[in-house]
CSV table of C-alpha atoms and ligand atoms in Angstrom, one decimal:
chain,number,residue,atom,x,y,z
A,1,MET,CA,-1.4,-27.1,-1.3
A,2,ASP,CA,0.5,-24.3,-0.9
A,3,ILE,CA,-0.8,-20.2,-1.9
A,4,PRO,CA,2.0,-19.2,-4.8
A,5,GLY,CA,3.7,-15.9,-3.6
A,6,PRO,CA,7.1,-14.5,-3.9
A,7,GLU,CA,9.7,-15.1,-1.5
A,8,PRO,CA,9.0,-13.2,2.3
A,9,HIS,CA,12.3,-10.7,2.7
A,10,PRO,CA,13.6,-9.6,6.1
A,11,ASP,CA,12.0,-5.8,5.8
A,12,GLY,CA,8.0,-6.9,5.3
A,13,GLY,CA,7.8,-6.2,2.0
A,14,ALA,CA,8.0,-2.5,2.9
A,15,GLY,CA,10.6,-2.7,-0.5
A,16,ALA,CA,8.9,-5.1,-2.7
A,17,VAL,CA,5.8,-2.6,-2.7
A,18,ALA,CA,7.9,0.4,-3.3
A,19,ALA,CA,10.1,-1.1,-6.0
A,20,ALA,CA,6.6,-1.7,-7.7
A,21,GLY,CA,5.5,1.7,-7.1
A,22,GLY,CA,2.8,1.2,-4.9
A,23,LEU,CA,1.0,-1.3,-3.4
A,24,HIS,CA,-1.9,-1.5,-7.0
A,25,THR,CA,0.8,-2.3,-9.1
A,26,TYR,CA,2.3,-4.3,-6.7
A,27,GLN,CA,-0.7,-6.5,-6.8
A,28,LEU,CA,-1.3,-6.4,-10.3
A,29,ARG,CA,2.5,-7.9,-11.0
A,30,LEU,CA,1.7,-10.9,-8.5
A,31,HIS,CA,-1.7,-11.7,-10.2
A,32,ALA,CA,-0.2,-11.9,-13.0
A,33,ARG,CA,2.2,-14.0,-11.7
A,34,TYR,CA,0.8,-16.7,-9.5
A,35,GLY,CA,-2.9,-16.0,-10.9
A,36,PRO,CA,-6.1,-14.9,-8.4
A,37,VAL,CA,-4.8,-16.1,-5.1
A,38,VAL,CA,-1.4,-14.6,-4.2
A,39,ARG,CA,-0.4,-15.6,-0.2
A,40,PHE,CA,2.0,-11.9,0.2
A,41,GLN,CA,3.8,-9.7,2.9
A,42,LEU,CA,1.3,-6.9,3.5
A,43,PRO,CA,3.7,-4.0,5.2
A,44,GLY,CA,2.3,-4.1,8.7
A,45,ALA,CA,0.0,-8.0,8.7
A,46,ASP,CA,3.1,-9.9,8.3
A,47,ASP,CA,1.8,-12.6,5.9
A,48,ALA,CA,-1.2,-11.9,4.1
A,49,VAL,CA,-3.5,-13.6,1.8
A,50,SER,CA,-4.7,-11.5,-1.7
A,51,ILE,CA,-7.6,-13.1,-3.8
A,52,ALA,CA,-8.4,-10.9,-7.0
A,53,ASP,CA,-11.5,-13.3,-8.4
A,54,PRO,CA,-14.6,-11.9,-7.9
A,55,VAL,CA,-15.9,-15.6,-8.1
A,56,LEU,CA,-13.1,-17.0,-5.2
A,57,LEU,CA,-14.6,-13.7,-4.0
A,58,GLU,CA,-17.9,-15.2,-2.3
A,59,ALA,CA,-16.7,-17.9,-0.4
A,60,THR,CA,-15.0,-15.8,1.8
A,61,ALA,CA,-18.0,-13.1,2.1
A,62,HIS,CA,-19.7,-14.6,5.0
A,63,ILE,CA,-16.5,-13.7,6.9
A,64,ASN,CA,-17.5,-10.2,10.1
A,65,GLN,CA,-14.1,-10.2,10.9
A,66,ARG,CA,-11.5,-6.9,10.3
A,67,PRO,CA,-7.2,-7.6,11.4
A,68,LYS,CA,-7.4,-5.0,14.6
A,69,ARG,CA,-3.4,-5.0,13.3
A,70,LEU,CA,-4.5,-2.9,9.9
A,71,PHE,CA,-7.5,-1.0,11.9
A,72,GLU,CA,-4.8,-0.1,15.3
A,73,PHE,CA,-4.3,3.2,13.3
A,74,LEU,CA,-8.3,3.9,13.3
A,75,ALA,CA,-8.0,3.7,17.4
A,76,PRO,CA,-7.1,8.2,18.0
A,77,LEU,CA,-10.5,8.4,16.8
A,78,CYS,CA,-12.2,6.7,19.2
A,79,GLU,CA,-13.1,7.1,22.8
A,80,ALA,CA,-15.1,3.0,23.4
A,81,ASP,CA,-13.8,0.2,21.3
A,82,ASN,CA,-12.9,0.7,17.1
A,83,LEU,CA,-15.1,0.7,15.6
A,84,GLN,CA,-13.9,-0.5,13.0
A,85,VAL,CA,-12.3,-3.9,14.0
A,86,LEU,CA,-16.0,-4.7,16.3
A,87,GLU,CA,-16.5,-8.2,16.8
A,88,ALA,CA,-19.9,-9.3,15.2
A,89,SER,CA,-21.9,-9.2,17.6
A,90,GLU,CA,-21.4,-5.5,18.4
A,91,HIS,CA,-21.0,-4.8,14.7
A,92,GLY,CA,-24.4,-6.3,14.0
A,93,PRO,CA,-26.7,-4.0,16.0
A,94,TRP,CA,-24.8,-1.4,15.3
A,95,ARG,CA,-24.8,-1.9,11.3
A,96,ARG,CA,-28.6,-2.0,11.1
A,97,LEU,CA,-29.1,1.5,13.2
A,98,LEU,CA,-26.2,2.4,10.9
A,99,LEU,CA,-27.9,1.5,7.3
A,100,SER,CA,-31.9,2.2,8.4
A,101,VAL,CA,-30.7,6.5,8.4
A,102,PHE,CA,-27.8,6.4,5.9
A,103,ALA,CA,-29.5,3.8,3.7
A,104,GLY,CA,-32.8,5.6,4.0
A,105,ARG,CA,-34.9,8.3,1.7
A,106,PRO,CA,-35.5,9.9,3.9
A,107,SER,CA,-33.2,10.8,5.0
A,108,HIS,CA,-31.5,10.9,2.4
A,109,GLU,CA,-34.6,13.5,0.9
A,110,GLN,CA,-33.8,15.9,4.2
A,111,HIS,CA,-31.4,16.4,3.3
A,112,PHE,CA,-30.9,16.8,-0.8
A,113,ALA,CA,-31.6,20.6,-0.4
A,114,ARG,CA,-28.9,21.3,1.9
A,115,PHE,CA,-26.5,19.3,-0.2
A,116,THR,CA,-28.0,21.0,-3.8
A,117,GLU,CA,-26.8,24.3,-1.6
A,118,LEU,CA,-23.7,22.9,-1.6
A,119,ALA,CA,-22.6,21.9,-4.4
A,120,THR,CA,-24.2,25.0,-6.6
A,121,ASP,CA,-22.6,27.6,-4.4
A,122,LEU,CA,-18.9,25.4,-5.2
A,123,ALA,CA,-20.4,25.5,-9.3
A,124,VAL,CA,-20.9,29.6,-8.8
A,125,ARG,CA,-17.8,30.1,-7.2
A,126,TRP,CA,-16.2,28.1,-10.4
A,127,ALA,CA,-18.0,29.7,-12.9
A,128,GLY,CA,-16.3,32.4,-11.6
A,129,HIS,CA,-12.8,31.7,-12.5
A,130,GLY,CA,-11.5,33.1,-15.0
A,131,ALA,CA,-10.5,31.5,-18.0
A,132,ASP,CA,-7.4,30.4,-17.2
A,133,GLU,CA,-7.1,29.8,-13.9
A,134,PRO,CA,-7.9,26.3,-13.1
A,135,VAL,CA,-9.8,24.9,-10.5
A,136,GLU,CA,-8.7,22.3,-7.9
A,137,LEU,CA,-11.1,19.1,-8.1
A,138,GLN,CA,-9.5,17.7,-5.2
A,139,LYS,CA,-9.6,20.2,-2.7
A,140,ASP,CA,-12.4,21.9,-3.6
A,141,LEU,CA,-14.9,18.5,-3.6
A,142,THR,CA,-14.2,16.9,-0.8
A,143,ALA,CA,-14.7,20.2,1.5
A,144,LEU,CA,-17.5,20.4,-0.6
A,145,THR,CA,-18.6,16.6,1.4
A,146,LEU,CA,-16.5,17.4,4.3
A,147,ARG,CA,-19.5,20.1,4.5
A,148,MET,CA,-22.0,17.9,3.4
A,149,ILE,CA,-22.1,14.8,5.8
A,150,CYS,CA,-21.4,17.3,8.9
A,151,ALA,CA,-24.8,19.0,7.7
A,152,TYR,CA,-26.1,15.5,7.0
A,153,ALA,CA,-24.5,14.0,10.4
A,154,LEU,CA,-24.7,17.1,13.1
A,155,GLY,CA,-27.7,18.9,12.0
A,156,GLY,CA,-27.4,23.2,10.8
A,157,ASP,CA,-28.3,24.7,14.4
A,158,ALA,CA,-26.0,23.1,16.5
A,159,ALA,CA,-23.0,23.4,15.0
A,160,ASP,CA,-20.8,26.0,13.7
A,161,PRO,CA,-19.7,23.8,10.1
A,162,ASP,CA,-16.8,25.8,9.4
A,163,ARG,CA,-15.5,25.8,11.9
A,164,VAL,CA,-15.5,21.7,12.8
A,165,SER,CA,-14.9,20.9,9.4
A,166,ALA,CA,-11.7,23.0,10.2
A,167,ALA,CA,-11.2,20.9,13.6
A,168,PHE,CA,-12.0,17.2,10.9
A,169,GLU,CA,-9.0,18.6,8.5
A,170,VAL,CA,-6.7,18.6,11.2
A,171,VAL,CA,-7.5,15.4,13.3
A,172,LEU,CA,-7.2,14.0,10.3
A,173,THR,CA,-4.4,15.5,8.5
A,174,GLU,CA,-2.6,14.7,12.3
A,175,TYR,CA,-3.7,10.9,12.4
A,176,LEU,CA,-3.1,10.2,8.6
A,177,GLY,CA,-0.2,12.0,7.7
A,178,ARG,CA,1.1,9.8,10.3
A,179,LEU,CA,0.1,7.0,8.7
A,180,TYR,CA,1.3,7.8,5.2
A,181,HIS,CA,4.3,10.0,6.7
A,182,VAL,CA,3.4,13.1,5.4
A,183,PRO,CA,5.4,16.8,6.4
A,184,VAL,CA,3.5,18.9,8.8
A,185,PRO,CA,4.2,21.6,10.3
A,186,GLY,CA,4.4,22.0,13.5
A,187,THR,CA,7.2,19.9,16.1
A,188,GLU,CA,5.8,15.8,17.6
A,189,GLU,CA,3.9,17.8,20.4
A,190,GLU,CA,1.8,20.8,18.5
A,191,ARG,CA,0.7,19.0,16.5
A,192,ALA,CA,0.0,15.7,19.4
A,193,ARG,CA,-2.0,19.3,21.2
A,194,ARG,CA,-4.1,21.1,17.8
A,195,ALA,CA,-5.7,17.3,17.1
A,196,GLU,CA,-6.3,16.7,20.3
A,197,GLU,CA,-7.8,20.3,21.0
A,198,ALA,CA,-9.9,19.8,17.7
A,199,LEU,CA,-11.0,15.9,19.0
A,200,ALA,CA,-12.1,17.3,21.9
A,201,PHE,CA,-14.0,20.2,20.0
A,202,LEU,CA,-15.7,18.6,17.7
A,203,ARG,CA,-16.3,15.6,21.3
A,204,ALA,CA,-18.0,17.8,22.3
A,205,THR,CA,-20.5,19.1,19.8
A,206,VAL,CA,-21.9,16.2,19.0
A,207,ASP,CA,-22.3,16.4,22.5
A,208,GLU,CA,-24.1,19.6,22.5
A,209,VAL,CA,-26.4,18.1,19.5
A,210,VAL,CA,-27.2,15.1,21.7
A,211,ALA,CA,-29.0,17.4,24.6
A,212,ALA,CA,-30.4,19.4,21.4
A,213,HIS,CA,-32.7,16.6,20.3
A,214,HIS,CA,-33.2,15.3,24.2
A,215,ARG,CA,-34.2,19.3,24.0
A,216,SER,CA,-36.2,19.7,21.0
A,217,GLY,CA,-38.3,16.0,22.8
A,218,GLY,CA,-36.9,13.6,20.3
A,219,ARG,CA,-37.4,14.1,17.1
A,220,GLY,CA,-36.2,13.4,14.0
A,221,GLY,CA,-36.2,9.1,13.8
A,222,ARG,CA,-35.2,7.1,11.2
A,223,SER,CA,-33.6,10.3,8.7
A,224,ASP,CA,-31.5,11.7,12.4
A,225,LEU,CA,-28.2,10.1,12.7
A,226,ILE,CA,-27.5,11.0,15.8
A,227,GLY,CA,-31.5,10.4,16.9
A,228,ALA,CA,-31.1,6.9,16.2
A,229,LEU,CA,-28.2,6.9,17.3
A,230,VAL,CA,-29.9,9.0,21.2
A,231,GLU,CA,-33.0,6.8,20.8
A,232,SER,CA,-31.2,2.5,20.5
A,233,GLY,CA,-29.2,3.1,23.7
A,234,ALA,CA,-25.7,3.8,22.8
A,235,SER,CA,-23.5,5.1,24.9
A,236,PRO,CA,-22.6,9.2,25.2
A,237,ALA,CA,-19.0,8.0,24.0
A,238,ARG,CA,-20.5,5.2,20.5
A,239,ILE,CA,-22.8,8.1,19.7
A,240,ARG,CA,-19.0,10.5,18.9
A,241,ASP,CA,-17.4,7.6,17.7
A,242,THR,CA,-20.3,6.7,15.6
A,243,VAL,CA,-19.9,11.0,13.8
A,244,MET,CA,-16.3,10.8,13.7
A,245,VAL,CA,-16.2,8.0,11.7
A,246,THR,CA,-18.3,8.5,9.8
A,247,LEU,CA,-17.4,11.9,8.7
A,248,LEU,CA,-13.7,9.7,8.4
A,249,ALA,CA,-15.1,7.5,6.4
A,250,ALA,CA,-18.0,10.0,3.9
A,251,HIS,CA,-15.4,12.1,3.7
A,252,HIS,CA,-13.2,12.3,1.6
A,253,THR,CA,-14.1,9.1,-0.2
A,254,THR,CA,-17.2,10.5,-1.8
A,255,GLY,CA,-15.3,14.0,-2.6
A,256,VAL,CA,-12.5,11.5,-4.8
A,257,ALA,CA,-15.0,9.8,-6.1
A,258,VAL,CA,-16.6,12.9,-8.4
A,259,SER,CA,-13.3,14.5,-8.8
A,260,TRP,CA,-12.3,10.8,-10.6
A,261,THR,CA,-15.1,10.7,-12.3
A,262,LEU,CA,-14.7,14.9,-13.6
A,263,HIS,CA,-11.2,13.9,-14.6
A,264,LEU,CA,-12.5,10.5,-16.9
A,265,LEU,CA,-15.1,12.6,-18.1
A,266,GLY,CA,-12.3,15.4,-19.2
A,267,ARG,CA,-10.2,13.2,-21.8
A,268,HIS,CA,-14.0,11.5,-22.6
A,269,PRO,CA,-15.5,14.1,-24.0
A,270,GLU,CA,-17.8,12.1,-25.8
A,271,ALA,CA,-19.4,10.9,-23.4
A,272,ALA,CA,-19.3,14.0,-21.2
A,273,ALA,CA,-21.8,15.7,-23.7
A,274,ARG,CA,-23.5,12.0,-24.1
A,275,ALA,CA,-23.7,13.5,-19.6
A,276,ALA,CA,-24.7,16.2,-20.7
A,277,ASP,CA,-27.1,16.3,-22.8
A,278,GLU,CA,-29.1,13.2,-20.1
A,279,LEU,CA,-28.8,16.5,-17.7
A,280,ASP,CA,-30.7,19.1,-20.2
A,281,ARG,CA,-33.4,15.9,-21.4
A,282,VAL,CA,-33.7,15.6,-17.6
A,283,LEU,CA,-33.6,18.7,-15.9
A,284,GLY,CA,-35.1,21.6,-18.7
A,285,ASP,CA,-34.1,24.7,-17.9
A,286,ARG,CA,-33.2,23.4,-13.3
A,287,ALA,CA,-30.4,24.3,-12.6
A,288,ALA,CA,-29.8,21.0,-10.5
A,289,PRO,CA,-31.9,18.1,-10.3
A,290,SER,CA,-34.4,16.8,-7.9
A,291,TYR,CA,-34.6,13.6,-5.8
A,292,ALA,CA,-36.7,12.2,-8.0
A,293,ASP,CA,-34.2,13.2,-10.8
A,294,LEU,CA,-31.6,11.1,-10.0
A,295,ARG,CA,-33.6,7.4,-10.5
A,296,ARG,CA,-33.9,9.9,-14.4
A,297,LEU,CA,-29.6,10.3,-14.3
A,298,THR,CA,-28.9,6.0,-16.1
A,299,TYR,CA,-26.0,7.4,-17.9
A,300,LEU,CA,-24.2,9.5,-16.1
A,301,ASP,CA,-25.1,6.9,-12.2
A,302,MET,CA,-23.0,4.4,-15.5
A,303,VAL,CA,-19.8,7.1,-15.8
A,304,LEU,CA,-20.2,7.9,-11.8
A,305,LYS,CA,-19.6,2.8,-11.8
A,306,GLU,CA,-17.6,3.1,-14.7
A,307,ALA,CA,-15.6,5.9,-12.0
A,308,MET,CA,-15.5,3.8,-9.2
A,309,ARG,CA,-14.3,1.0,-11.3
A,310,LEU,CA,-11.9,2.3,-13.3
A,311,PHE,CA,-10.3,4.5,-9.5
A,312,PRO,CA,-12.2,3.1,-6.8
A,313,PRO,CA,-12.1,5.5,-4.4
A,314,GLY,CA,-11.1,2.7,-1.7
A,315,PRO,CA,-8.5,1.2,-3.3
A,316,TYR,CA,-8.3,-2.1,-0.4
A,317,GLY,CA,-10.3,-4.3,2.4
A,318,ALA,CA,-9.1,-6.7,4.6
A,319,ARG,CA,-10.6,-9.8,7.3
A,320,GLU,CA,-9.4,-13.2,9.1
A,321,THR,CA,-10.7,-16.2,9.0
A,322,THR,CA,-12.3,-17.2,11.5
A,323,GLU,CA,-12.9,-21.1,10.8
A,324,PRO,CA,-10.7,-22.7,8.4
A,325,LEU,CA,-11.5,-22.4,5.2
A,326,VAL,CA,-11.2,-23.4,0.6
A,327,LEU,CA,-10.0,-21.2,-1.1
A,328,GLY,CA,-10.0,-22.7,-5.3
A,329,GLY,CA,-8.4,-25.7,-3.9
A,330,TYR,CA,-5.7,-23.8,-0.7
A,331,GLU,CA,-7.2,-24.7,2.4
A,332,ILE,CA,-5.7,-21.4,4.4
A,333,PRO,CA,-6.6,-22.0,7.9
A,334,ALA,CA,-8.2,-19.4,10.2
A,335,GLY,CA,-6.7,-16.5,11.9
A,336,THR,CA,-4.3,-15.7,8.3
A,337,THR,CA,-5.3,-11.4,6.4
A,338,LEU,CA,-7.2,-12.2,4.1
A,339,PHE,CA,-6.4,-8.9,1.6
A,340,TYR,CA,-8.4,-7.2,-0.9
A,341,PRO,CA,-7.3,-6.1,-3.9
A,342,PHE,CA,-10.3,-4.7,-4.6
A,343,TRP,CA,-9.1,-1.9,-7.4
A,344,ALA,CA,-7.1,-5.4,-9.4
A,345,VAL,CA,-10.4,-6.4,-8.8
A,346,HIS,CA,-11.5,-3.6,-10.9
A,347,LEU,CA,-8.6,-4.4,-13.0
A,348,ASN,CA,-9.3,-8.1,-14.3
A,349,PRO,CA,-9.2,-8.9,-17.6
A,350,ASP,CA,-11.4,-12.3,-17.3
A,351,HIS,CA,-14.4,-10.1,-16.7
A,352,TRP,CA,-13.1,-6.7,-17.6
A,353,PRO,CA,-12.2,-6.8,-21.6
A,354,GLU,CA,-9.1,-3.8,-22.2
A,355,PRO,CA,-9.8,-3.3,-18.5
A,356,GLU,CA,-7.8,0.7,-18.5
A,357,ARG,CA,-10.6,2.1,-20.8
A,358,PHE,CA,-12.7,4.1,-19.5
A,359,ASP,CA,-16.3,2.5,-21.1
A,360,PRO,CA,-19.3,3.6,-19.2
A,361,GLU,CA,-21.9,1.2,-22.0
A,362,ARG,CA,-20.5,-1.7,-19.7
A,363,PHE,CA,-23.1,-1.1,-16.9
A,364,THR,CA,-25.9,-1.3,-19.2
A,365,PRO,CA,-28.0,-3.6,-17.0
A,366,GLU,CA,-27.2,-6.2,-19.9
A,367,ALA,CA,-23.8,-6.0,-19.6
A,368,ALA,CA,-23.5,-6.6,-15.6
A,369,ALA,CA,-26.1,-9.2,-15.4
A,370,GLY,CA,-23.5,-11.1,-17.3
A,371,ARG,CA,-20.4,-10.7,-15.2
A,372,PRO,CA,-20.1,-11.8,-11.8
A,373,ARG,CA,-22.3,-10.2,-8.4
A,374,LEU,CA,-17.8,-8.5,-7.2
A,375,ALA,CA,-16.4,-7.4,-10.2
A,376,HIS,CA,-16.9,-4.0,-9.1
A,377,ILE,CA,-17.0,-3.4,-5.4
A,378,PRO,CA,-16.5,0.0,-4.5
A,379,PHE,CA,-18.1,-0.1,-1.0
A,380,GLY,CA,-16.4,-3.2,-0.4
A,381,LEU,CA,-18.8,-6.7,0.0
A,382,GLY,CA,-20.4,-8.5,2.2
A,383,PRO,CA,-22.1,-7.8,6.0
A,384,ARG,CA,-18.5,-5.2,6.7
A,385,SER,CA,-19.5,-3.5,2.9
A,386,CYS,CA,-20.2,0.7,3.4
A,387,GLU,CA,-23.4,1.2,5.0
A,388,GLY,CA,-23.3,4.9,3.0
A,389,ALA,CA,-22.6,3.8,-0.3
A,390,SER,CA,-26.3,4.3,-0.6
A,391,LEU,CA,-25.8,8.8,-0.1
A,392,ALA,CA,-22.3,8.5,-1.9
A,393,THR,CA,-24.5,7.8,-4.4
A,394,VAL,CA,-26.7,10.0,-3.9
A,395,GLU,CA,-24.2,13.0,-2.8
A,396,ALA,CA,-22.1,12.4,-5.9
A,397,LEU,CA,-25.0,12.0,-8.7
A,398,LEU,CA,-25.8,14.7,-7.4
A,399,THR,CA,-22.9,16.7,-6.8
A,400,LEU,CA,-21.9,16.1,-10.6
A,401,SER,CA,-25.5,16.6,-11.6
A,402,VAL,CA,-25.3,20.3,-10.3
A,403,LEU,CA,-21.8,21.0,-11.6
A,404,LEU,CA,-22.1,20.0,-14.9
A,405,LYS,CA,-25.3,20.6,-16.0
A,406,ARG,CA,-23.6,24.7,-15.4
A,407,LEU,CA,-20.0,23.7,-16.4
A,408,THR,CA,-17.2,22.5,-19.2
A,409,PHE,CA,-14.5,20.6,-18.0
A,410,ARG,CA,-10.9,20.4,-19.6
A,411,PRO,CA,-7.2,18.6,-18.9
A,412,VAL,CA,-5.1,21.4,-18.4
A,413,PRO,CA,-2.4,20.5,-20.7
A,414,GLY,CA,1.6,18.9,-19.2
A,415,HIS,CA,-0.5,18.3,-15.7
A,416,GLU,CA,-0.6,15.2,-14.7
A,417,VAL,CA,-2.6,12.8,-13.1
A,418,ARG,CA,-1.2,10.5,-10.6
A,419,PRO,CA,-3.1,8.3,-8.5
A,420,ILE,CA,-1.6,7.8,-5.2
A,421,GLU,CA,-2.9,4.9,-2.7
A,422,ARG,CA,-3.6,7.4,0.7
A,423,PHE,CA,-5.8,5.3,3.2
A,424,VAL,CA,-8.3,6.6,-0.2
A,425,LEU,CA,-6.9,6.2,-3.7
A,426,TRP,CA,-6.0,9.9,-4.1
A,427,ALA,CA,-3.8,12.2,-7.0
A,428,ALA,CA,0.0,13.5,-6.3
A,429,ASP,CA,-0.7,17.5,-7.2
A,430,ASP,CA,-4.5,17.0,-7.2
A,431,ILE,CA,-6.4,17.0,-10.4
A,432,ARG,CA,-6.6,20.5,-11.9
A,433,MET,CA,-8.9,21.4,-15.1
A,434,TYR,CA,-10.7,24.0,-16.5
A,435,ALA,CA,-13.6,24.5,-15.7
A,436,ARG,CA,-15.8,27.6,-18.4
A,437,PRO,CA,-19.5,27.6,-18.6
A,438,ARG,CA,-21.8,25.8,-20.4
A,439,ARG,CA,-24.8,27.0,-23.2
A,440,PRO,CA,-27.4,24.6,-21.8
A,441,ARG,CA,-29.9,24.0,-23.6
A,442,GLY,CA,-33.8,24.4,-22.5
A,443,GLY,CA,-34.6,28.2,-21.1
A,444,ALA,CA,-34.6,30.7,-22.7
A,445,GLY,CA,-31.9,32.3,-23.4
A,446,GLY,CA,-29.9,29.7,-21.6
A,447,ALA,CA,-30.3,30.8,-18.6
A,448,LEU,CA,-31.0,28.5,-16.0
A,449,ARG,CA,-33.9,28.1,-13.0
A,450,ALA,CA,-32.8,27.7,-9.6
A,451,GLY,CA,-33.2,25.1,-7.6
A,452,PRO,CA,-34.5,21.6,-8.0
B,501,HEM,C1,-18.0,7.0,-3.4
B,501,HEM,C2,-17.8,7.2,-1.8
B,501,HEM,C3,-17.4,6.5,-1.0
B,501,HEM,C4,-16.5,5.1,-0.3
B,501,HEM,C5,-16.7,5.0,-2.3
B,501,HEM,C6,-16.9,4.2,0.4
B,501,HEM,C7,-16.3,2.5,0.5
B,501,HEM,C8,-15.8,1.8,1.4
B,501,HEM,C9,-15.2,1.2,0.8
B,501,HEM,C10,-14.2,0.9,0.3
B,501,HEM,C11,-15.7,0.6,2.9
B,501,HEM,C12,-15.1,-0.4,3.7
B,501,HEM,C13,-15.3,-1.9,3.1
B,501,HEM,C14,-15.4,-2.9,3.1
B,501,HEM,O1,-13.9,-3.8,4.2
B,501,HEM,O2,-16.0,-4.6,2.1
B,501,HEM,C15,-16.6,1.0,3.6
B,501,HEM,C16,-16.3,1.5,5.1
B,501,HEM,C17,-18.1,2.2,5.3
B,501,HEM,N1,-18.2,3.8,4.6
B,501,HEM,FE1,-18.0,4.5,3.1
B,501,HEM,N2,-17.7,4.3,1.5
B,501,HEM,C18,-18.5,5.3,0.6
B,501,HEM,C19,-18.7,6.8,1.5
B,501,HEM,C20,-19.5,6.9,2.6
B,501,HEM,C21,-19.9,7.3,3.2
B,501,HEM,C22,-21.3,8.2,2.3
B,501,HEM,C23,-20.3,6.6,4.4
B,501,HEM,C24,-21.4,7.5,5.8
B,501,HEM,C25,-22.7,8.4,5.7
B,501,HEM,C26,-19.5,5.1,4.3
B,501,HEM,C27,-20.1,5.6,6.0
B,501,HEM,C28,-19.0,3.6,5.7
B,501,HEM,C29,-18.6,2.9,7.0
B,501,HEM,C30,-19.0,3.5,7.8
B,501,HEM,C31,-18.0,1.4,6.5
B,501,HEM,C32,-17.6,0.5,7.9
B,501,HEM,C33,-18.0,0.1,7.2
B,501,HEM,C34,-18.2,-1.5,8.4
B,501,HEM,O3,-16.8,-1.9,9.4
B,501,HEM,O4,-19.2,-1.9,8.4
B,501,HEM,N3,-19.5,5.4,3.5
B,501,HEM,N4,-16.3,2.7,2.6
């Protein structure tokens, strides 16, 4: 049986995507018209098969290969092999090592105090904004999460955090800006030189951290990314590449996750009030949660999940089949590009009634138990899913707690928040909101106690 889909066009599909107003709206239309499995022209990949049904996705969840062409743009960040498209045999040990660090409680706890300080600095700064002076959520929150992941991956001592953050922004602006044709100041040569210098600085910084690790006698164990990489015998180039890819994967994604959550809470005051009540109940007069508190913030966790359903920070994924596959009655040959429209999966009306409606109650344990496992996949699926999922959740819940304990967020009238797909799901003109101090319950005279 032939897989349904639109007729191919000589422009490689770019026109159809542009006419639909972006890849996501195009996906929604394709799946509404042709069903859960669609063959279409994915710009940059010729032909691809998109799957928007979580039950059918299960049949692909074992696939451990990404299509090389689609991830070529990340090659400049890597000196050895492009880590996004490592062969399965090499990827397996690398993934296990990352998970042993990122998913482990020791690393979360070790960095929690620093994360809390950074989030608190932002909350205090926003609290100082005048009543008519909106804050820019994406700009400030992605800067915060870059600081957090730099502290996490490079430690506090060896690296100058301002310089590291600035250098990484230069690298991203150049390489991702190229991808999306975003105008960047300077001639092509000037920009390329700036990006190369910034990348060289970042790589030298990683080398310094490695040298400091050796000097210290190799302490750190599984709570320390660079320590774990050194101890695994990874080459210096692989260590540098892993740090680069970690900064890339962790930085914008986590920042926009928090931004979209605050955007939704600002438009749903009843949910915001419930989240604030929960924070008052769990934190009392403390300004920030402890690591253990995060598990008790069950409503906030549901809000974050619902926000990542409606605005998944990484809206797409891709795989390449290595052997023939049968999917919903269709035969898919080896070597096919599979496109994962995470965002469209999250809006599939068969599993999400009134899919556009914001409703954190969808994530009560009872409601979640009734849905297919892959109906909610903001962190992807299978052996190439996000290794940073649990760390990202810790960072996001902590940041939301610190901000929502101190502040309330209201939309700026007339400011249009328009999602735009740029590697992560961005808002075209940032998300501007009024952040006003709230009067907390719990503390004497409403004063908050610093620290968890
Ligand atoms: C809310 C924040 C985040 C979101 C929504 C997110 C989402 C994703 C998604 C959708 C993928 C692709 C998965 C797939 O192809 O199936 C991915 C990959 C990845 N993410 Fe995340 N991510 C987040 C934060 C982080 C953080 C904090 C880290 C590291 C500390 C991280 C590290 C990675 C890595 C290394 C990969 C590549 C996976 C591989 O090829 O094995 N991410 N992430």
